[in-house]
PDB file of C-alpha atoms and ligand atoms in Angstrom:
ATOM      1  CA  UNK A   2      -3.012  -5.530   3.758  1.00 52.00           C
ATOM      2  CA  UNK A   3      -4.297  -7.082   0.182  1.00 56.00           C
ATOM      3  CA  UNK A   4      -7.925  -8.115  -0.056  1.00 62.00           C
ATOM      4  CA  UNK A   5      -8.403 -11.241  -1.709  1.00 70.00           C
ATOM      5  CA  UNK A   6      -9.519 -11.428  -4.584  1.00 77.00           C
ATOM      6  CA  UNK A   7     -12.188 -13.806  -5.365  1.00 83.00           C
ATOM      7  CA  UNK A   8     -13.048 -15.057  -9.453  1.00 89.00           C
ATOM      8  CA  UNK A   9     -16.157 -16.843  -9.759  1.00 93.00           C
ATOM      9  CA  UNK A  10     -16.795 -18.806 -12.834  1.00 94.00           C
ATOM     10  CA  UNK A  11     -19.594 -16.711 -13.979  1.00 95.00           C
ATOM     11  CA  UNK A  12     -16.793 -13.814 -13.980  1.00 95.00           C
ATOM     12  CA  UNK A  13     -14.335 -16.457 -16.405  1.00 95.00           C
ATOM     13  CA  UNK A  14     -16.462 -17.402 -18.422  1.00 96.00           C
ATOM     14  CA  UNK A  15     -17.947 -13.384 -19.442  1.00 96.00           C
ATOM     15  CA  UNK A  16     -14.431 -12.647 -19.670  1.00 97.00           C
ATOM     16  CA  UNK A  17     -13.358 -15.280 -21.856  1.00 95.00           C
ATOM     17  CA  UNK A  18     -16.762 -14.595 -24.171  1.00 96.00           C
ATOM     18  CA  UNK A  19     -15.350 -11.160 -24.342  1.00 96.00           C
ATOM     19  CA  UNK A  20     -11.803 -11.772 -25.146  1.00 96.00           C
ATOM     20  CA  UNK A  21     -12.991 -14.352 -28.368  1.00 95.00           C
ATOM     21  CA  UNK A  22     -14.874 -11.010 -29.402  1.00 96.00           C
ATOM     22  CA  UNK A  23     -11.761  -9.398 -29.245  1.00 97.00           C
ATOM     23  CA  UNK A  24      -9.596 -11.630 -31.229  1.00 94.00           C
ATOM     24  CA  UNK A  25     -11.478 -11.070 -34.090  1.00 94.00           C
ATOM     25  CA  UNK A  26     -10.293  -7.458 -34.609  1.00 94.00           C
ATOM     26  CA  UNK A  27      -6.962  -5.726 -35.027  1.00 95.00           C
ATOM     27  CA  UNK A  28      -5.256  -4.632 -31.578  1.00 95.00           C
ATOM     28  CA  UNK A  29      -7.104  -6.949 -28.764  1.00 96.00           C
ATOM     29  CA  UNK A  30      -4.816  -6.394 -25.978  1.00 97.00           C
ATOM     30  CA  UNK A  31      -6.158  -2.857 -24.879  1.00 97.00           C
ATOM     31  CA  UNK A  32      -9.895  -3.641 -25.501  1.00 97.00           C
ATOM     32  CA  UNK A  33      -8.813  -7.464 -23.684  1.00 97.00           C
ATOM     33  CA  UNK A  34      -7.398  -5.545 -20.274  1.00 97.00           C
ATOM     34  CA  UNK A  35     -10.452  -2.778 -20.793  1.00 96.00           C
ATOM     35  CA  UNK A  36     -12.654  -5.656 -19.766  1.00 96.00           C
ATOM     36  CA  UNK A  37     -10.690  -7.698 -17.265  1.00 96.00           C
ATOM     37  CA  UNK A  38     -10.154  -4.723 -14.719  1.00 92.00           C
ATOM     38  CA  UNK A  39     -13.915  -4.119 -14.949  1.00 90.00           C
ATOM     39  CA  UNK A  40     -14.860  -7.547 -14.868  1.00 93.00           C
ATOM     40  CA  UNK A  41     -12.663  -8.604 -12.104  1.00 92.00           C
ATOM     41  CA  UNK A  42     -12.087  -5.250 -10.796  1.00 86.00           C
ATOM     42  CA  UNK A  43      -7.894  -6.153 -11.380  1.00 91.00           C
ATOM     43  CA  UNK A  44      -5.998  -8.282 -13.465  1.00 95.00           C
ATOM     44  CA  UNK A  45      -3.232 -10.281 -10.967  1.00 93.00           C
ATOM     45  CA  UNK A  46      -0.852 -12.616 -12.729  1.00 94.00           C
ATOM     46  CA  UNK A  47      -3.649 -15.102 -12.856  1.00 94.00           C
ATOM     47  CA  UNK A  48      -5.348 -13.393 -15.389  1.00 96.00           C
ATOM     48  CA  UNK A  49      -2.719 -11.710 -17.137  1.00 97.00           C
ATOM     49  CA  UNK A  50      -1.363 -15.255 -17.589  1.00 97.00           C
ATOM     50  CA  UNK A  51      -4.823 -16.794 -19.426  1.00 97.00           C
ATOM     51  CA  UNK A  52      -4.914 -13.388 -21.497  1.00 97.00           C
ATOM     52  CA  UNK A  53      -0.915 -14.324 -22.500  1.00 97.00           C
ATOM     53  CA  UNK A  54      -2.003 -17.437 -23.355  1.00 96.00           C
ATOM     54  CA  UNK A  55      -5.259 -16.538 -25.784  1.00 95.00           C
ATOM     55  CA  UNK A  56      -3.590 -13.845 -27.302  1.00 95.00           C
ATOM     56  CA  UNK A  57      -0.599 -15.300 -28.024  1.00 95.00           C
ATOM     57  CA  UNK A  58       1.253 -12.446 -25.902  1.00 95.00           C
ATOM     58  CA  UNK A  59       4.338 -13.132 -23.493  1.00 97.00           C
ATOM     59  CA  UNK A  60       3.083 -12.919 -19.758  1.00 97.00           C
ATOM     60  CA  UNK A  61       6.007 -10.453 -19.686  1.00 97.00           C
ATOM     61  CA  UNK A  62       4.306  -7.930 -22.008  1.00 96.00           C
ATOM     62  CA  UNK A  63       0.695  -8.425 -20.409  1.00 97.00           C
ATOM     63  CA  UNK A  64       2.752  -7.530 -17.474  1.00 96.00           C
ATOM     64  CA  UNK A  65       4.586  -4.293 -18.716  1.00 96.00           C
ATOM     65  CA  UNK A  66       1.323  -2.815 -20.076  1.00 96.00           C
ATOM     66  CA  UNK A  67      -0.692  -3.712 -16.811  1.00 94.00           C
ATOM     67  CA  UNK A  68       1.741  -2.064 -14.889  1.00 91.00           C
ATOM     68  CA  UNK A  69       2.517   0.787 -16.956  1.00 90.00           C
ATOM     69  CA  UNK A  70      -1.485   2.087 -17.439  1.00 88.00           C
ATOM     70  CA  UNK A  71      -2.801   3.522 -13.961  1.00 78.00           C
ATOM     71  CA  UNK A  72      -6.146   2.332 -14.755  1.00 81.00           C
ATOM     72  CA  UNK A  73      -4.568  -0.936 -14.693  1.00 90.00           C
ATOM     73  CA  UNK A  74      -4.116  -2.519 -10.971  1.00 88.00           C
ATOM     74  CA  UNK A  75      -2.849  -6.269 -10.263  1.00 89.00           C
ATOM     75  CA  UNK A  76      -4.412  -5.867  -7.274  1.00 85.00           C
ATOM     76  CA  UNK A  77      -7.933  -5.697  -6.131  1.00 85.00           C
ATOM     77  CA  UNK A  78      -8.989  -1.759  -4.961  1.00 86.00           C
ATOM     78  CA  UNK A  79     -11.332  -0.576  -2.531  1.00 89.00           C
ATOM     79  CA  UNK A  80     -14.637   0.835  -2.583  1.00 88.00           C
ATOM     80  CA  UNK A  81     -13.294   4.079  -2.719  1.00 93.00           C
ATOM     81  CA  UNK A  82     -10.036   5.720  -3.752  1.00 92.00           C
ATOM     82  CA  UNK A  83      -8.032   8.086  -1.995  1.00 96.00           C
ATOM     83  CA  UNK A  84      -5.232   9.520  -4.055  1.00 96.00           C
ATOM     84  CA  UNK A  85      -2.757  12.088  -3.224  1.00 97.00           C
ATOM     85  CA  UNK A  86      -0.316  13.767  -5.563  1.00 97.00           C
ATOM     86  CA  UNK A  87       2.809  13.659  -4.850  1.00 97.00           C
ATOM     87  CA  UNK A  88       3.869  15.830  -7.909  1.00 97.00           C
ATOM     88  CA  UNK A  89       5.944  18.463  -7.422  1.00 97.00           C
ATOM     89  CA  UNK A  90       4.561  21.135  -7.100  1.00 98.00           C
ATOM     90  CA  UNK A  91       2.066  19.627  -4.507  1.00 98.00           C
ATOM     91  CA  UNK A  92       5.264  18.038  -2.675  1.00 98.00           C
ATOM     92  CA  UNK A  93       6.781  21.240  -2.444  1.00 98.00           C
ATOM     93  CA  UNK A  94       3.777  22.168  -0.845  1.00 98.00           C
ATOM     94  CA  UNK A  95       3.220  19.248   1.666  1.00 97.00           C
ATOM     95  CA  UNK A  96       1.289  16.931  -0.098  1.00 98.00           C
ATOM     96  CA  UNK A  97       3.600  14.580   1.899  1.00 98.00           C
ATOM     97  CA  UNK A  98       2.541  15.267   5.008  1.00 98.00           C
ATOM     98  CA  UNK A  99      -1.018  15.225   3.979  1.00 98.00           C
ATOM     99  CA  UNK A 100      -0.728  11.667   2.595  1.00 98.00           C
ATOM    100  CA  UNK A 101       0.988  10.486   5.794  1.00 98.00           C
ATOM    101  CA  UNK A 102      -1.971  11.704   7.380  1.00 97.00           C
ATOM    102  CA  UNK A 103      -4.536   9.813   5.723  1.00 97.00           C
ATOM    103  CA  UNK A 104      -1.705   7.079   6.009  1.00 97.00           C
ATOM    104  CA  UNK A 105      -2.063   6.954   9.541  1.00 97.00           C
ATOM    105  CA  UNK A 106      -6.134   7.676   9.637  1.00 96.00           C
ATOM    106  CA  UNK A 107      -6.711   4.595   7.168  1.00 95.00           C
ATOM    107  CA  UNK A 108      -3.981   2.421   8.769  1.00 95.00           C
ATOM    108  CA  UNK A 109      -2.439   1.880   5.371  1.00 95.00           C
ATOM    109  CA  UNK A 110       0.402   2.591   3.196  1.00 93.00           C
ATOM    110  CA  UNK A 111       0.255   4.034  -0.374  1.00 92.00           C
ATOM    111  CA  UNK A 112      -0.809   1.506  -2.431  1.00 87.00           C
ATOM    112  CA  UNK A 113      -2.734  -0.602   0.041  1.00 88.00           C
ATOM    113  CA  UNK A 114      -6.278  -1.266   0.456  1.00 90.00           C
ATOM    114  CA  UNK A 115      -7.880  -1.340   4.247  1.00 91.00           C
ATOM    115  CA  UNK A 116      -8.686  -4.799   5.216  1.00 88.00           C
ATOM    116  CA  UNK A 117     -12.622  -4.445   4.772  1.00 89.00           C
ATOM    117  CA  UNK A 118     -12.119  -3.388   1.133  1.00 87.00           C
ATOM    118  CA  UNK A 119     -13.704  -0.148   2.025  1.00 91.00           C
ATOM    119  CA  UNK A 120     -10.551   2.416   1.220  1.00 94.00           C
ATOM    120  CA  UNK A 121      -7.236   2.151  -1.266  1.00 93.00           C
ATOM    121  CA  UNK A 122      -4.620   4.436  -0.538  1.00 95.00           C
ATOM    122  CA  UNK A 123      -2.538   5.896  -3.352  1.00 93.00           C
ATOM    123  CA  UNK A 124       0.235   8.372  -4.310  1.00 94.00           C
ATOM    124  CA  UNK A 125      -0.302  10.137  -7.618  1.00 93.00           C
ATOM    125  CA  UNK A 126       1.657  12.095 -10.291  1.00 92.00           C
ATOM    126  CA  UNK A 127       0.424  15.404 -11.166  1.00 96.00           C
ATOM    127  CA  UNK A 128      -3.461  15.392 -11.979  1.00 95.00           C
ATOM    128  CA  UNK A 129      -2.987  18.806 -13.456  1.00 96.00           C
ATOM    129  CA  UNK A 130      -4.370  20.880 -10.742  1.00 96.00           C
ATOM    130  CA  UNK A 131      -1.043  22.912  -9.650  1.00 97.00           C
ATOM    131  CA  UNK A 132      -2.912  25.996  -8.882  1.00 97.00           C
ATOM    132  CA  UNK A 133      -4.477  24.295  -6.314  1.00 98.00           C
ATOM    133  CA  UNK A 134      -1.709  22.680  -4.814  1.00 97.00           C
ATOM    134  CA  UNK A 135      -1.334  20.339  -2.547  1.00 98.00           C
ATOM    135  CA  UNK A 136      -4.221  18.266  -3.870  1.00 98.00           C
ATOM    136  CA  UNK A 137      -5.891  14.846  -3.483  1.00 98.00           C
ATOM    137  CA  UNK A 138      -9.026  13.364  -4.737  1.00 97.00           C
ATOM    138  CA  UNK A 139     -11.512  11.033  -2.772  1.00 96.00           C
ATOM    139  CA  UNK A 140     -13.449   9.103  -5.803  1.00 92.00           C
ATOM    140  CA  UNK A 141     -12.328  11.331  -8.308  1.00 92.00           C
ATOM    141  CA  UNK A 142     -13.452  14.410  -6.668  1.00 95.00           C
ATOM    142  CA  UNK A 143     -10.730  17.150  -5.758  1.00 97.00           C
ATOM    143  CA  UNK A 144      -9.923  18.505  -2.573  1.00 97.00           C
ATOM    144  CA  UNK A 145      -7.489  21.724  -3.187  1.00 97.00           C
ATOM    145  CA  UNK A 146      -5.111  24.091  -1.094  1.00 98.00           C
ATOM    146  CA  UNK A 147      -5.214  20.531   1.493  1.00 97.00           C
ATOM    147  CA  UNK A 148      -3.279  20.098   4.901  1.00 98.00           C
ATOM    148  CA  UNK A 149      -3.427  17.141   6.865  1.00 98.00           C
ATOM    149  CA  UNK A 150      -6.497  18.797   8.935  1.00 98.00           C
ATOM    150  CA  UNK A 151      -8.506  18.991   5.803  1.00 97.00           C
ATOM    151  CA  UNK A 152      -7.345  14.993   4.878  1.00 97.00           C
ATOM    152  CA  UNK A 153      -8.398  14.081   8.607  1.00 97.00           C
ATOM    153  CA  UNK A 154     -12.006  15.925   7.925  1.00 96.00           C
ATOM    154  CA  UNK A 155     -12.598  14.562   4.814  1.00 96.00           C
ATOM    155  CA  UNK A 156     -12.216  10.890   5.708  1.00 95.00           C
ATOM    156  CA  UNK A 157     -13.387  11.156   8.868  1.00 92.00           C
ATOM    157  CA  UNK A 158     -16.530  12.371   7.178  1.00 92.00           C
ATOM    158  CA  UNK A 159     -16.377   9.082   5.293  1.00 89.00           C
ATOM    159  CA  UNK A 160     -15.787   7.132   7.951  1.00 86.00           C
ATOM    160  CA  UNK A 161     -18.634   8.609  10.087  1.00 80.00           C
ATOM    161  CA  UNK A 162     -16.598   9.505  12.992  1.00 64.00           C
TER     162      UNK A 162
HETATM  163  S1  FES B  19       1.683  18.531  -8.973  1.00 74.81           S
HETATM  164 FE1  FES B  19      -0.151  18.001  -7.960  1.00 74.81          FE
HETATM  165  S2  FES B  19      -1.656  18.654  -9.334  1.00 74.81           S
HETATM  166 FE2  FES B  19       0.162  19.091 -10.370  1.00 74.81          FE
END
């Protein structure tokens, strides 16, 4: 389930400021997106579409990059990020089965975000932690050698049950 994403005009109008700042110097796009994910916390089509527009970008292009960067998201995330990597050499090891687990737990698919904004759900490629395979992070920090056990614990934790 999406959250919605609200833009208040206070939001626009940094955003804009910050994008005319932009223009002025070679290579805006990067610097552009930089500030729209943390201003608005994502940059759906909306966005991507007045960035096309100032920068005198196809919506097409905005697109591709947006989509291509994992710091990127076109959708809004939660308050905190689950990610599991589904590289191999934590798939081999059941990093599947771990991220059904939380899957189940957070009543969400990969790449959803609970309905109270709380938790976003996501699959990663390798985060360069083999060693310590299967792995996933909870706000960036890593959880190593996992199983689903350890996933239930650790959100469960979060979630004060
Ligand atoms: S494959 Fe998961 S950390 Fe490398």
């Amino acid at each position: 389930m999406a959250v919605k994403l609200v833009i208040t005009e206070g939001q626009l109008s940094e955003f804009k400021q910050k994008m005319l700042e932009h223009k002025q110097k070679p290579g805006p796009l990067m610097p552009t997106l930089h500030d729209a994910q943390h201003i608005f916390g994502c940059i759906p089509l909306q966005i991507q579409k007045i960035i096309a527009v100032e920068l005198g970008e196809s919506v097409a292009k905005i697109n591709g990059v947006v989509t291509f960067y994992s710091r990127f998201s076109t959708e809004p995330k939660g308050k905190h990020i689950v990610s599991v990597c589904l590289g191999t050499a934590c798939y081999v090891r059941g990093s599947q089965l771990v991220i059904d687990e939380m899957s189940k737990i957070l009543q969400i698919k990969p790449g959803e975000t609970t309905e109270d904004g709380e938790f976003t759900l996501e699959a990663s490629r390798c985060i360069g932690a083999c060693g310590l395979a299967p792995v996933f992070t909870i706000d960036g920090k890593v959880y190593g050698t996992t199983t689903p056990t350890i996933a239930r614990k650790a959100l469960q934790e979060m979630l004060g049950k």
